[in-house]
Amino acid sequence: MQNHDSKGIAYAWLRMSDVYSNLGQSDSLLIAAQYAYVLFKELGIKENSLNALLNIARAREQKGEDDAALTCYLEIINDSSATGEIVQNLYGELIRFYNRLKLPNQSIYYAEKWLKGSRNNDIIVRNIAKAYVLKGDFKEAFRYSLMSIAIRDSLLKEESFRQINNLEILHETKEVAEENTDLKLKLNNKNLLISAFVLILFLISLLVLLAHLKRNQLIQLNKLLNQKNDEISLQHDNLLELKQTKDKFFSIIAHDLRGPIGNTSDLLAVLTMNESEYTKQELLENLILISDSSNATFKLLENLLTWARDQRGEIVFNTLQNDLFKLVQSNIELFTSLAQNKKITLVNSLDADLIFDFDHEMINTVIRNLINNAIKYTNENGQIIIMAQSIGDEIEITVQDNGIGMESEYAKKLFIRNLDRKIKQGTKGESGTGLGLILCKEFIERHHGEIWVESEPGKGSAFKFNLPISQPKQNQS
């Protein structure tokens, strides 16, 4: 019984160390991993003791104790009982570790070992490309960058095809539901006619006595029929709108996914066939262009998938006490590289203790889309400020830029659910569909809030939305 309790406690410490690793809390990670390591070692469970030792190495590395971290990594890799999966994962860790220490030869050494077991992790392949950049071998760096892009494009295509199949299944399901509704309506109408016929026979025998009752019953029957007709008309309009939306989705996917991916493929073909004609700097510049195109395509696909999930009711509205400052800061860190490419400054002006009820996933999508749009329409050396203020029972959040701005007529159409409208290009020719702002509007309205924009041409834009400090209890599901 005591052994069983120790095993359970050991697994609990190991899971806690995994959580602290994801959160980047190095001190807590080190404590939890050390407890797990000691317990698993006492229990003789070798594989899990090595997993705990790997988390100890990560904690040491996060705390800047590189020598101690390397000792742990090498202890694992030299352990004859380590499984192939553990060793393979460790090769990936060592590739990243030596890149950070600017030791490309060691990184490439473990990259060659890793490639013998796997080639389907674009993050590790990008780290291999980085090692060759550090070494100055730009030809190999370019080759592995192409491999990383191919892996990522393959994953994007698989996910896109899966979502398209899901949309087709959803559409077919709605057509069946519509047919069932028509059958039920016909049956109801038949039953109503039978009831009316019986009622008329009954009223004939009691015409004088029940004349007034007959009149009232006919009035109620007409109201019921009108109500049913209104419901049928509304269902028809909703189904028609769903079909049109699906058709627009296919158009967007064909134009905004196939186009950039095709252009990237063409550019890669040109670079590959004429590699000797390009300097290292030109190759790097083209790699940056390919990376930007892939990132833009990924953001579009992410919005499409989120919108599709929302339409199918897969996104559940669930508000909890969340920290808005940390949410905004995490998005700023996400867009730091994109902003630096345009020399744009991102500023988080929120109070550090701004905590209130909201759905984390939905508001994270809103902040991410608004910051991405601000970067797209802000010139080089511009500035984007995210701020918030308390107004009564609401929090008003603003994402303000000093970019190109827009005319009032264009601003009025931003949040209209019309996927066909023409979208302005960004300051560097960035394209878009407007789907992100439609998502923002739906998620804000789910919170009983509003979203709007204040803008003038040449003077930038301020996208604003408000959220109630507390949400009604009936929405917590």
Tab-separated table of C-alpha atoms in Angstrom:
chain	number	residue	atom	x	y	z
A	1	MET	CA	0.000	0.000	0.000
A	2	GLN	CA	2.855	2.391	0.844
A	3	ASN	CA	4.561	1.581	-2.480
A	4	HIS	CA	1.319	2.350	-4.319
A	5	ASP	CA	1.013	5.737	-2.560
A	6	SER	CA	4.641	6.599	-3.392
A	7	LYS	CA	4.043	5.797	-7.041
A	8	GLY	CA	0.964	8.019	-7.150
A	9	ILE	CA	2.835	10.875	-5.459
A	10	ALA	CA	5.751	10.440	-7.880
A	11	TYR	CA	3.426	10.676	-10.898
A	12	ALA	CA	1.763	13.743	-9.385
A	13	TRP	CA	5.133	15.510	-8.978
A	14	LEU	CA	6.073	14.573	-12.568
A	15	ARG	CA	2.817	16.004	-13.959
A	16	MET	CA	3.291	19.169	-11.879
A	17	SER	CA	6.801	19.555	-13.280
A	18	ASP	CA	5.390	19.303	-16.830
A	19	VAL	CA	2.902	22.080	-16.025
A	20	TYR	CA	5.611	24.317	-14.506
A	21	SER	CA	7.794	23.654	-17.570
A	22	ASN	CA	5.044	24.914	-19.888
A	23	LEU	CA	4.523	27.973	-17.665
A	24	GLY	CA	8.252	28.730	-17.574
A	25	GLN	CA	8.360	28.758	-13.740
A	26	SER	CA	11.900	27.452	-13.325
A	27	ASP	CA	12.081	27.382	-9.505
A	28	SER	CA	8.831	25.426	-9.094
A	29	LEU	CA	9.793	23.218	-12.054
A	30	LEU	CA	13.136	22.309	-10.410
A	31	ILE	CA	11.540	21.428	-7.041
A	32	ALA	CA	8.769	19.259	-8.557
A	33	ALA	CA	11.139	17.473	-10.961
A	34	GLN	CA	13.665	16.700	-8.189
A	35	TYR	CA	10.957	15.173	-5.961
A	36	ALA	CA	9.699	13.053	-8.891
A	37	TYR	CA	13.250	11.959	-9.798
A	38	VAL	CA	14.059	10.778	-6.246
A	39	LEU	CA	10.750	8.881	-5.860
A	40	PHE	CA	10.936	7.151	-9.246
A	41	LYS	CA	14.547	6.181	-8.629
A	42	GLU	CA	13.597	4.638	-5.276
A	43	LEU	CA	10.731	2.767	-6.953
A	44	GLY	CA	13.024	1.522	-9.744
A	45	ILE	CA	10.882	3.033	-12.518
A	46	LYS	CA	13.731	3.971	-14.838
A	47	GLU	CA	11.850	5.558	-17.759
A	48	ASN	CA	9.947	8.036	-15.594
A	49	SER	CA	13.050	8.881	-13.561
A	50	LEU	CA	14.716	9.861	-16.871
A	51	ASN	CA	11.684	12.007	-17.785
A	52	ALA	CA	11.999	13.739	-14.392
A	53	LEU	CA	15.751	14.230	-14.992
A	54	LEU	CA	14.929	15.832	-18.370
A	55	ASN	CA	12.697	18.364	-16.578
A	56	ILE	CA	15.525	19.029	-14.082
A	57	ALA	CA	17.779	19.814	-17.057
A	58	ARG	CA	15.169	22.202	-18.487
A	59	ALA	CA	14.848	23.951	-15.115
A	60	ARG	CA	18.640	24.348	-14.844
A	61	GLU	CA	18.735	25.755	-18.360
A	62	GLN	CA	15.933	28.236	-17.633
A	63	LYS	CA	17.849	29.397	-14.553
A	64	GLY	CA	20.986	29.976	-16.672
A	65	GLU	CA	22.883	26.988	-15.181
A	66	ASP	CA	24.014	25.643	-18.558
A	67	ASP	CA	26.777	23.346	-17.223
A	68	ALA	CA	24.394	21.661	-14.788
A	69	ALA	CA	21.760	21.347	-17.524
A	70	LEU	CA	24.263	19.788	-19.942
A	71	THR	CA	25.344	17.277	-17.258
A	72	CYS	CA	21.724	16.128	-16.891
A	73	TYR	CA	21.207	15.908	-20.685
A	74	LEU	CA	24.347	13.798	-21.145
A	75	GLU	CA	23.433	11.552	-18.199
A	76	ILE	CA	20.159	10.699	-19.913
A	77	ILE	CA	21.681	10.127	-23.347
A	78	ASN	CA	24.398	7.865	-21.908
A	79	ASP	CA	21.900	5.769	-19.920
A	80	SER	CA	21.602	2.409	-21.679
A	81	SER	CA	18.020	1.945	-20.421
A	82	ALA	CA	16.740	5.125	-22.127
A	83	THR	CA	14.052	4.298	-24.715
A	84	GLY	CA	14.351	5.343	-28.359
A	85	GLU	CA	11.608	7.958	-27.897
A	86	ILE	CA	13.389	9.590	-24.943
A	87	VAL	CA	16.720	9.656	-26.811
A	88	GLN	CA	15.074	11.049	-29.956
A	89	ASN	CA	13.406	13.860	-27.956
A	90	LEU	CA	16.706	14.574	-26.221
A	91	TYR	CA	18.486	14.971	-29.565
A	92	GLY	CA	15.974	17.730	-30.374
A	93	GLU	CA	16.657	19.413	-26.984
A	94	LEU	CA	20.441	19.299	-27.568
A	95	ILE	CA	20.108	20.797	-31.075
A	96	ARG	CA	18.259	23.776	-29.563
A	97	PHE	CA	20.597	23.905	-26.504
A	98	TYR	CA	23.806	24.124	-28.519
A	99	ASN	CA	22.259	26.679	-30.915
A	100	ARG	CA	21.563	28.898	-27.934
A	101	LEU	CA	25.210	28.545	-26.852
A	102	LYS	CA	26.343	29.433	-30.431
A	103	LEU	CA	28.000	25.987	-30.838
A	104	PRO	CA	26.741	24.921	-34.294
A	105	ASN	CA	29.066	21.942	-34.747
A	106	GLN	CA	27.713	20.192	-31.639
A	107	SER	CA	24.160	21.066	-32.707
A	108	ILE	CA	24.738	19.594	-36.191
A	109	TYR	CA	26.262	16.457	-34.610
A	110	TYR	CA	23.025	15.726	-32.741
A	111	ALA	CA	20.950	16.856	-35.750
A	112	GLU	CA	22.486	14.042	-37.822
A	113	LYS	CA	21.507	11.568	-35.100
A	114	TRP	CA	17.966	12.992	-34.873
A	115	LEU	CA	17.448	12.818	-38.653
A	116	LYS	CA	18.092	9.056	-38.591
A	117	GLY	CA	14.964	8.576	-36.494
A	118	SER	CA	12.550	11.331	-37.622
A	119	ARG	CA	12.078	14.130	-40.152
A	120	ASN	CA	8.540	15.280	-39.404
A	121	ASN	CA	8.996	18.062	-36.810
A	122	ASP	CA	9.249	21.497	-38.435
A	123	ILE	CA	10.420	23.176	-35.184
A	124	ILE	CA	13.467	20.888	-34.875
A	125	VAL	CA	14.163	21.167	-38.621
A	126	ARG	CA	14.141	24.978	-38.267
A	127	ASN	CA	16.652	24.628	-35.416
A	128	ILE	CA	18.870	22.544	-37.734
A	129	ALA	CA	18.648	25.309	-40.346
A	130	LYS	CA	19.600	27.820	-37.641
A	131	ALA	CA	22.676	25.732	-36.743
A	132	TYR	CA	23.874	25.873	-40.352
A	133	VAL	CA	23.265	29.650	-40.404
A	134	LEU	CA	25.430	29.964	-37.275
A	135	LYS	CA	28.087	27.856	-39.007
A	136	GLY	CA	27.904	30.023	-42.138
A	137	ASP	CA	26.716	27.164	-44.385
A	138	PHE	CA	23.769	28.995	-45.964
A	139	LYS	CA	23.228	26.355	-48.623
A	140	GLU	CA	22.416	23.704	-46.011
A	141	ALA	CA	20.469	26.290	-43.998
A	142	PHE	CA	18.351	27.009	-47.061
A	143	ARG	CA	17.784	23.274	-47.695
A	144	TYR	CA	16.552	22.635	-44.154
A	145	SER	CA	14.411	25.802	-44.248
A	146	LEU	CA	12.718	24.406	-47.354
A	147	MET	CA	12.202	21.098	-45.522
A	148	SER	CA	10.605	22.952	-42.569
A	149	ILE	CA	8.271	24.895	-44.858
A	150	ALA	CA	7.292	21.678	-46.681
A	151	ILE	CA	6.441	19.981	-43.355
A	152	ARG	CA	4.368	22.963	-42.199
A	153	ASP	CA	2.559	23.265	-45.569
A	154	SER	CA	1.761	19.538	-45.454
A	155	LEU	CA	0.214	19.911	-41.982
A	156	LEU	CA	-1.749	23.005	-43.090
A	157	LYS	CA	-3.092	21.212	-46.160
A	158	GLU	CA	-4.174	18.170	-44.134
A	159	GLU	CA	-5.997	20.377	-41.613
A	160	SER	CA	-7.599	22.438	-44.402
A	161	PHE	CA	-8.896	19.335	-46.199
A	162	ARG	CA	-10.236	17.963	-42.904
A	163	GLN	CA	-12.132	21.184	-42.171
A	164	ILE	CA	-13.529	21.312	-45.719
A	165	ASN	CA	-14.835	17.733	-45.319
A	166	ASN	CA	-16.377	18.701	-41.969
A	167	LEU	CA	-18.121	21.693	-43.593
A	168	GLU	CA	-19.511	19.429	-46.350
A	169	ILE	CA	-20.788	16.949	-43.760
A	170	LEU	CA	-22.387	19.824	-41.818
A	171	HIS	CA	-24.087	21.098	-44.963
A	172	GLU	CA	-25.421	17.631	-45.844
A	173	THR	CA	-26.702	17.208	-42.277
A	174	LYS	CA	-28.585	20.513	-42.501
A	175	GLU	CA	-30.174	19.426	-45.812
A	176	VAL	CA	-31.462	16.236	-44.141
A	177	ALA	CA	-32.754	18.287	-41.208
A	178	GLU	CA	-34.573	20.582	-43.646
A	179	GLU	CA	-36.258	17.586	-45.326
A	180	ASN	CA	-37.332	16.237	-41.915
A	181	THR	CA	-38.768	19.647	-41.024
A	182	ASP	CA	-40.820	19.683	-44.258
A	183	LEU	CA	-42.193	16.204	-43.531
A	184	LYS	CA	-43.135	17.190	-39.984
A	185	LEU	CA	-44.829	20.334	-41.291
A	186	LYS	CA	-46.900	18.349	-43.787
A	187	LEU	CA	-47.942	15.916	-41.055
A	188	ASN	CA	-48.893	18.824	-38.770
A	189	ASN	CA	-50.953	20.422	-41.533
A	190	LYS	CA	-52.739	17.110	-42.171
A	191	ASN	CA	-53.507	16.741	-38.477
A	192	LEU	CA	-54.780	20.324	-38.358
A	193	LEU	CA	-57.115	19.657	-41.277
A	194	ILE	CA	-58.506	16.537	-39.608
A	195	SER	CA	-59.009	18.431	-36.343
A	196	ALA	CA	-60.713	21.284	-38.199
A	197	PHE	CA	-63.056	18.859	-39.969
A	198	VAL	CA	-64.061	17.185	-36.687
A	199	LEU	CA	-64.488	20.590	-35.095
A	200	ILE	CA	-66.753	21.772	-37.926
A	201	LEU	CA	-68.991	18.691	-37.562
A	202	PHE	CA	-69.204	19.305	-33.854
A	203	LEU	CA	-70.006	23.000	-34.349
A	204	ILE	CA	-72.802	22.246	-36.837
A	205	SER	CA	-74.754	20.403	-34.139
A	206	LEU	CA	-74.147	23.195	-31.620
A	207	LEU	CA	-74.141	26.178	-34.017
A	208	VAL	CA	-76.318	28.544	-32.028
A	209	LEU	CA	-74.924	27.682	-28.630
A	210	LEU	CA	-71.204	27.711	-29.593
A	211	ALA	CA	-71.063	30.344	-32.404
A	212	HIS	CA	-68.887	32.684	-30.354
A	213	LEU	CA	-66.531	29.858	-29.330
A	214	LYS	CA	-66.129	28.804	-32.958
A	215	ARG	CA	-65.065	32.313	-33.965
A	216	ASN	CA	-62.395	32.481	-31.245
A	217	GLN	CA	-61.038	29.074	-32.164
A	218	LEU	CA	-60.678	30.084	-35.823
A	219	ILE	CA	-58.775	33.214	-34.798
A	220	GLN	CA	-56.352	31.174	-32.667
A	221	LEU	CA	-55.898	28.701	-35.495
A	222	ASN	CA	-54.990	31.487	-37.925
A	223	LYS	CA	-52.437	32.875	-35.455
A	224	LEU	CA	-50.869	29.456	-35.086
A	225	LEU	CA	-50.647	29.012	-38.864
A	226	ASN	CA	-49.077	32.455	-39.264
A	227	GLN	CA	-46.557	31.662	-36.553
A	228	LYS	CA	-45.667	28.390	-38.260
A	229	ASN	CA	-45.265	30.173	-41.593
A	230	ASP	CA	-42.967	32.749	-39.997
A	231	GLU	CA	-40.858	29.989	-38.446
A	232	ILE	CA	-40.610	28.169	-41.778
A	233	SER	CA	-39.571	31.392	-43.523
A	234	LEU	CA	-36.923	32.082	-40.872
A	235	GLN	CA	-35.538	28.544	-41.130
A	236	HIS	CA	-35.393	28.886	-44.909
A	237	ASP	CA	-33.471	32.175	-44.648
A	238	ASN	CA	-31.035	30.689	-42.124
A	239	LEU	CA	-30.352	27.643	-44.288
A	240	LEU	CA	-29.866	29.854	-47.346
A	241	GLU	CA	-27.417	32.034	-45.405
A	242	LEU	CA	-25.481	28.941	-44.245
A	243	LYS	CA	-25.218	27.699	-47.829
A	244	GLN	CA	-24.016	31.101	-49.068
A	245	THR	CA	-21.497	31.300	-46.222
A	246	LYS	CA	-20.160	27.847	-47.096
A	247	ASP	CA	-19.768	28.859	-50.759
A	248	LYS	CA	-17.903	31.999	-49.687
A	249	PHE	CA	-15.645	29.880	-47.485
A	250	PHE	CA	-14.648	27.758	-50.463
A	251	SER	CA	-13.964	30.908	-52.480
A	252	ILE	CA	-11.775	32.351	-49.690
A	253	ILE	CA	-9.870	29.093	-49.235
A	254	ALA	CA	-9.298	28.801	-53.013
A	255	HIS	CA	-8.095	32.402	-53.413
A	256	ASP	CA	-6.378	33.281	-50.140
A	257	LEU	CA	-4.795	29.894	-49.387
A	258	ARG	CA	-4.040	28.424	-52.790
A	259	GLY	CA	-2.652	31.735	-54.125
A	260	PRO	CA	0.014	32.396	-51.443
A	261	ILE	CA	0.955	28.709	-51.203
A	262	GLY	CA	1.286	28.562	-55.002
A	263	ASN	CA	3.405	31.727	-55.053
A	264	THR	CA	5.633	30.299	-52.322
A	265	SER	CA	6.025	27.082	-54.302
A	266	ASP	CA	6.960	29.032	-57.468
A	267	LEU	CA	9.495	31.150	-55.561
A	268	LEU	CA	11.057	28.031	-54.038
A	269	ALA	CA	11.324	26.458	-57.485
A	270	VAL	CA	13.080	29.546	-58.876
A	271	LEU	CA	15.491	29.728	-55.926
A	272	THR	CA	16.262	25.999	-56.158
A	273	MET	CA	16.937	25.995	-59.903
A	274	ASN	CA	19.005	29.196	-59.816
A	275	GLU	CA	20.646	28.874	-56.408
A	276	SER	CA	24.148	29.727	-57.695
A	277	GLU	CA	22.937	33.058	-59.098
A	278	TYR	CA	21.933	34.396	-55.643
A	279	THR	CA	24.151	35.818	-52.931
A	280	LYS	CA	23.785	34.659	-49.340
A	281	GLN	CA	22.039	37.933	-48.475
A	282	GLU	CA	19.564	37.503	-51.355
A	283	LEU	CA	18.836	33.930	-50.268
A	284	LEU	CA	18.164	35.116	-46.698
A	285	GLU	CA	15.889	37.913	-47.946
A	286	ASN	CA	13.905	35.404	-50.017
A	287	LEU	CA	13.690	33.058	-47.048
A	288	ILE	CA	12.218	35.930	-45.019
A	289	LEU	CA	9.640	36.550	-47.779
A	290	ILE	CA	8.701	32.858	-47.797
A	291	SER	CA	8.452	32.842	-43.987
A	292	ASP	CA	6.217	35.965	-43.983
A	293	SER	CA	3.956	34.399	-46.630
A	294	SER	CA	3.686	31.159	-44.635
A	295	ASN	CA	2.892	33.060	-41.412
A	296	ALA	CA	0.187	35.141	-43.132
A	297	THR	CA	-1.340	31.992	-44.631
A	298	PHE	CA	-1.260	30.308	-41.204
A	299	LYS	CA	-3.039	33.292	-39.550
A	300	LEU	CA	-5.768	33.206	-42.229
A	301	LEU	CA	-6.256	29.460	-41.788
A	302	GLU	CA	-6.362	29.892	-37.999
A	303	ASN	CA	-9.194	32.473	-38.328
A	304	LEU	CA	-11.066	30.254	-40.813
A	305	LEU	CA	-10.877	27.243	-38.525
A	306	THR	CA	-11.930	29.297	-35.478
A	307	TRP	CA	-14.920	30.732	-37.399
A	308	ALA	CA	-15.925	27.264	-38.618
A	309	ARG	CA	-15.722	25.878	-35.058
A	310	ASP	CA	-17.851	28.761	-33.800
A	311	GLN	CA	-20.506	28.176	-36.491
A	312	ARG	CA	-20.721	24.512	-35.492
A	313	GLY	CA	-21.109	25.450	-31.829
A	314	GLU	CA	-17.814	23.852	-30.801
A	315	ILE	CA	-16.560	26.992	-29.009
A	316	VAL	CA	-18.216	27.071	-25.574
A	317	PHE	CA	-18.638	30.465	-23.884
A	318	ASN	CA	-16.994	30.069	-20.472
A	319	THR	CA	-16.056	33.137	-18.423
A	320	LEU	CA	-13.631	33.011	-15.504
A	321	GLN	CA	-11.491	35.477	-13.586
A	322	ASN	CA	-8.699	36.194	-16.115
A	323	ASP	CA	-5.728	38.581	-16.210
A	324	LEU	CA	-6.129	40.929	-19.200
A	325	PHE	CA	-2.638	42.449	-18.764
A	326	LYS	CA	-0.962	39.035	-19.122
A	327	LEU	CA	-3.178	38.138	-22.083
A	328	VAL	CA	-2.199	41.345	-23.917
A	329	GLN	CA	1.481	40.877	-23.032
A	330	SER	CA	1.519	37.323	-24.401
A	331	ASN	CA	0.099	38.602	-27.704
A	332	ILE	CA	2.689	41.392	-27.861
A	333	GLU	CA	5.423	38.768	-27.440
A	334	LEU	CA	3.756	36.698	-30.190
A	335	PHE	CA	3.911	39.622	-32.649
A	336	THR	CA	7.319	41.021	-31.613
A	337	SER	CA	9.137	39.522	-34.606
A	338	LEU	CA	6.490	40.721	-37.096
A	339	ALA	CA	6.533	44.220	-35.585
A	340	GLN	CA	10.341	44.384	-35.635
A	341	ASN	CA	10.315	43.605	-39.362
A	342	LYS	CA	8.438	46.902	-39.858
A	343	LYS	CA	10.280	48.692	-37.001
A	344	ILE	CA	6.972	49.128	-35.154
A	345	THR	CA	6.859	49.595	-31.367
A	346	LEU	CA	4.214	47.637	-29.383
A	347	VAL	CA	3.235	49.150	-26.004
A	348	ASN	CA	1.153	47.496	-23.247
A	349	SER	CA	-0.348	50.348	-21.205
A	350	LEU	CA	-2.795	48.222	-19.172
A	351	ASP	CA	-2.704	48.084	-15.372
A	352	ALA	CA	-0.861	44.987	-14.197
A	353	ASP	CA	-3.764	43.937	-11.934
A	354	LEU	CA	-6.624	44.198	-14.465
A	355	ILE	CA	-8.457	40.962	-13.593
A	356	PHE	CA	-12.173	40.363	-14.281
A	357	ASP	CA	-14.667	37.899	-15.829
A	358	PHE	CA	-14.199	37.073	-19.525
A	359	ASP	CA	-13.721	34.084	-21.829
A	360	HIS	CA	-9.943	33.743	-22.261
A	361	GLU	CA	-9.982	31.996	-25.654
A	362	MET	CA	-12.442	34.435	-27.262
A	363	ILE	CA	-10.795	37.646	-25.995
A	364	ASN	CA	-7.362	36.240	-26.901
A	365	THR	CA	-8.650	35.823	-30.485
A	366	VAL	CA	-9.964	39.415	-30.444
A	367	ILE	CA	-6.676	40.933	-29.148
A	368	ARG	CA	-4.611	38.832	-31.560
A	369	ASN	CA	-6.630	39.959	-34.597
A	370	LEU	CA	-6.661	43.641	-33.607
A	371	ILE	CA	-2.875	43.747	-33.030
A	372	ASN	CA	-2.256	41.900	-36.306
A	373	ASN	CA	-4.473	44.393	-38.189
A	374	ALA	CA	-2.747	47.357	-36.538
A	375	ILE	CA	0.692	46.076	-37.628
A	376	LYS	CA	-0.632	45.471	-41.153
A	377	TYR	CA	-1.839	49.077	-41.591
A	378	THR	CA	0.980	50.891	-39.734
A	379	ASN	CA	4.012	52.259	-41.569
A	380	GLU	CA	7.624	51.630	-40.562
A	381	ASN	CA	8.760	53.305	-37.317
A	382	GLY	CA	5.126	53.495	-36.175
A	383	GLN	CA	3.698	52.776	-32.736
A	384	ILE	CA	0.797	50.627	-31.478
A	385	ILE	CA	-0.571	51.137	-27.945
A	386	ILE	CA	-2.959	48.785	-26.153
A	387	MET	CA	-4.759	50.525	-23.282
A	388	ALA	CA	-7.830	50.085	-21.070
A	389	GLN	CA	-9.993	52.167	-18.755
A	390	SER	CA	-12.836	51.446	-16.356
A	391	ILE	CA	-16.158	53.130	-17.266
A	392	GLY	CA	-18.932	52.332	-14.778
A	393	ASP	CA	-19.560	48.576	-14.824
A	394	GLU	CA	-17.493	48.071	-17.989
A	395	ILE	CA	-13.877	47.923	-19.122
A	396	GLU	CA	-13.118	49.741	-22.391
A	397	ILE	CA	-10.086	48.332	-24.265
A	398	THR	CA	-8.382	50.245	-27.106
A	399	VAL	CA	-5.840	49.117	-29.711
A	400	GLN	CA	-4.533	52.378	-31.195
A	401	ASP	CA	-2.067	52.857	-34.060
A	402	ASN	CA	-0.673	55.852	-35.945
A	403	GLY	CA	-0.983	54.112	-39.311
A	404	ILE	CA	-2.726	54.993	-42.581
A	405	GLY	CA	-6.245	55.189	-41.095
A	406	MET	CA	-9.441	54.894	-43.184
A	407	GLU	CA	-12.452	56.805	-44.488
A	408	SER	CA	-15.649	56.812	-42.399
A	409	GLU	CA	-17.669	55.017	-45.095
A	410	TYR	CA	-15.141	52.176	-45.185
A	411	ALA	CA	-15.043	52.009	-41.368
A	412	LYS	CA	-18.844	51.541	-41.212
A	413	LYS	CA	-18.586	48.317	-43.239
A	414	LEU	CA	-15.751	46.686	-41.276
A	415	PHE	CA	-17.927	44.592	-38.965
A	416	ILE	CA	-20.656	43.717	-41.500
A	417	ARG	CA	-20.930	39.982	-42.079
A	418	ASN	CA	-20.106	40.172	-45.786
A	419	LEU	CA	-17.124	38.105	-46.921
A	420	ASP	CA	-17.323	39.590	-50.477
A	421	ARG	CA	-16.355	43.153	-49.623
A	422	LYS	CA	-13.024	44.558	-50.890
A	423	ILE	CA	-10.288	44.665	-48.219
A	424	LYS	CA	-7.506	47.268	-48.228
A	425	GLN	CA	-3.945	46.043	-48.577
A	426	GLY	CA	-1.470	46.693	-45.749
A	427	THR	CA	1.428	49.152	-45.911
A	428	LYS	CA	3.651	46.414	-47.360
A	429	GLY	CA	1.007	44.875	-49.602
A	430	GLU	CA	-0.362	42.507	-46.925
A	431	SER	CA	-3.685	40.955	-47.929
A	432	GLY	CA	-6.697	40.017	-45.804
A	433	THR	CA	-10.321	38.815	-45.864
A	434	GLY	CA	-11.971	40.782	-43.031
A	435	LEU	CA	-12.934	37.508	-41.355
A	436	GLY	CA	-10.869	38.368	-38.258
A	437	LEU	CA	-12.985	41.460	-37.498
A	438	ILE	CA	-16.214	39.464	-37.979
A	439	LEU	CA	-14.889	36.978	-35.416
A	440	CYS	CA	-14.059	39.865	-33.062
A	441	LYS	CA	-17.610	41.252	-33.337
A	442	GLU	CA	-19.242	37.860	-32.655
A	443	PHE	CA	-17.029	37.126	-29.646
A	444	ILE	CA	-17.510	40.619	-28.139
A	445	GLU	CA	-21.299	40.416	-28.571
A	446	ARG	CA	-21.182	37.002	-26.874
A	447	HIS	CA	-19.842	38.950	-23.855
A	448	HIS	CA	-22.742	41.495	-24.155
A	449	GLY	CA	-20.222	44.092	-25.307
A	450	GLU	CA	-19.741	46.330	-28.356
A	451	ILE	CA	-16.844	46.920	-30.769
A	452	TRP	CA	-16.249	49.951	-32.969
A	453	VAL	CA	-13.482	51.939	-34.696
A	454	GLU	CA	-12.482	55.606	-34.639
A	455	SER	CA	-10.270	56.565	-37.574
A	456	GLU	CA	-9.229	59.288	-40.005
A	457	PRO	CA	-7.188	58.868	-43.205
A	458	GLY	CA	-3.507	59.467	-42.475
A	459	LYS	CA	-4.058	59.772	-38.699
A	460	GLY	CA	-4.263	56.133	-37.650
A	461	SER	CA	-7.068	54.074	-36.159
A	462	ALA	CA	-8.341	53.223	-32.661
A	463	PHE	CA	-10.252	49.930	-32.446
A	464	LYS	CA	-12.278	49.909	-29.231
A	465	PHE	CA	-14.487	47.381	-27.474
A	466	ASN	CA	-16.094	47.216	-24.033
A	467	LEU	CA	-16.690	44.253	-21.746
A	468	PRO	CA	-18.915	44.039	-18.650
A	469	ILE	CA	-16.833	43.531	-15.499
A	470	SER	CA	-19.066	40.566	-14.561
A	471	GLN	CA	-21.079	38.246	-16.806
A	472	PRO	CA	-24.635	36.909	-16.158
A	473	LYS	CA	-24.593	33.448	-14.574
A	474	GLN	CA	-26.739	31.917	-17.330
A	475	ASN	CA	-23.909	32.484	-19.812
A	476	GLN	CA	-21.443	30.322	-17.891
A	477	SER	CA	-22.017	27.276	-20.042
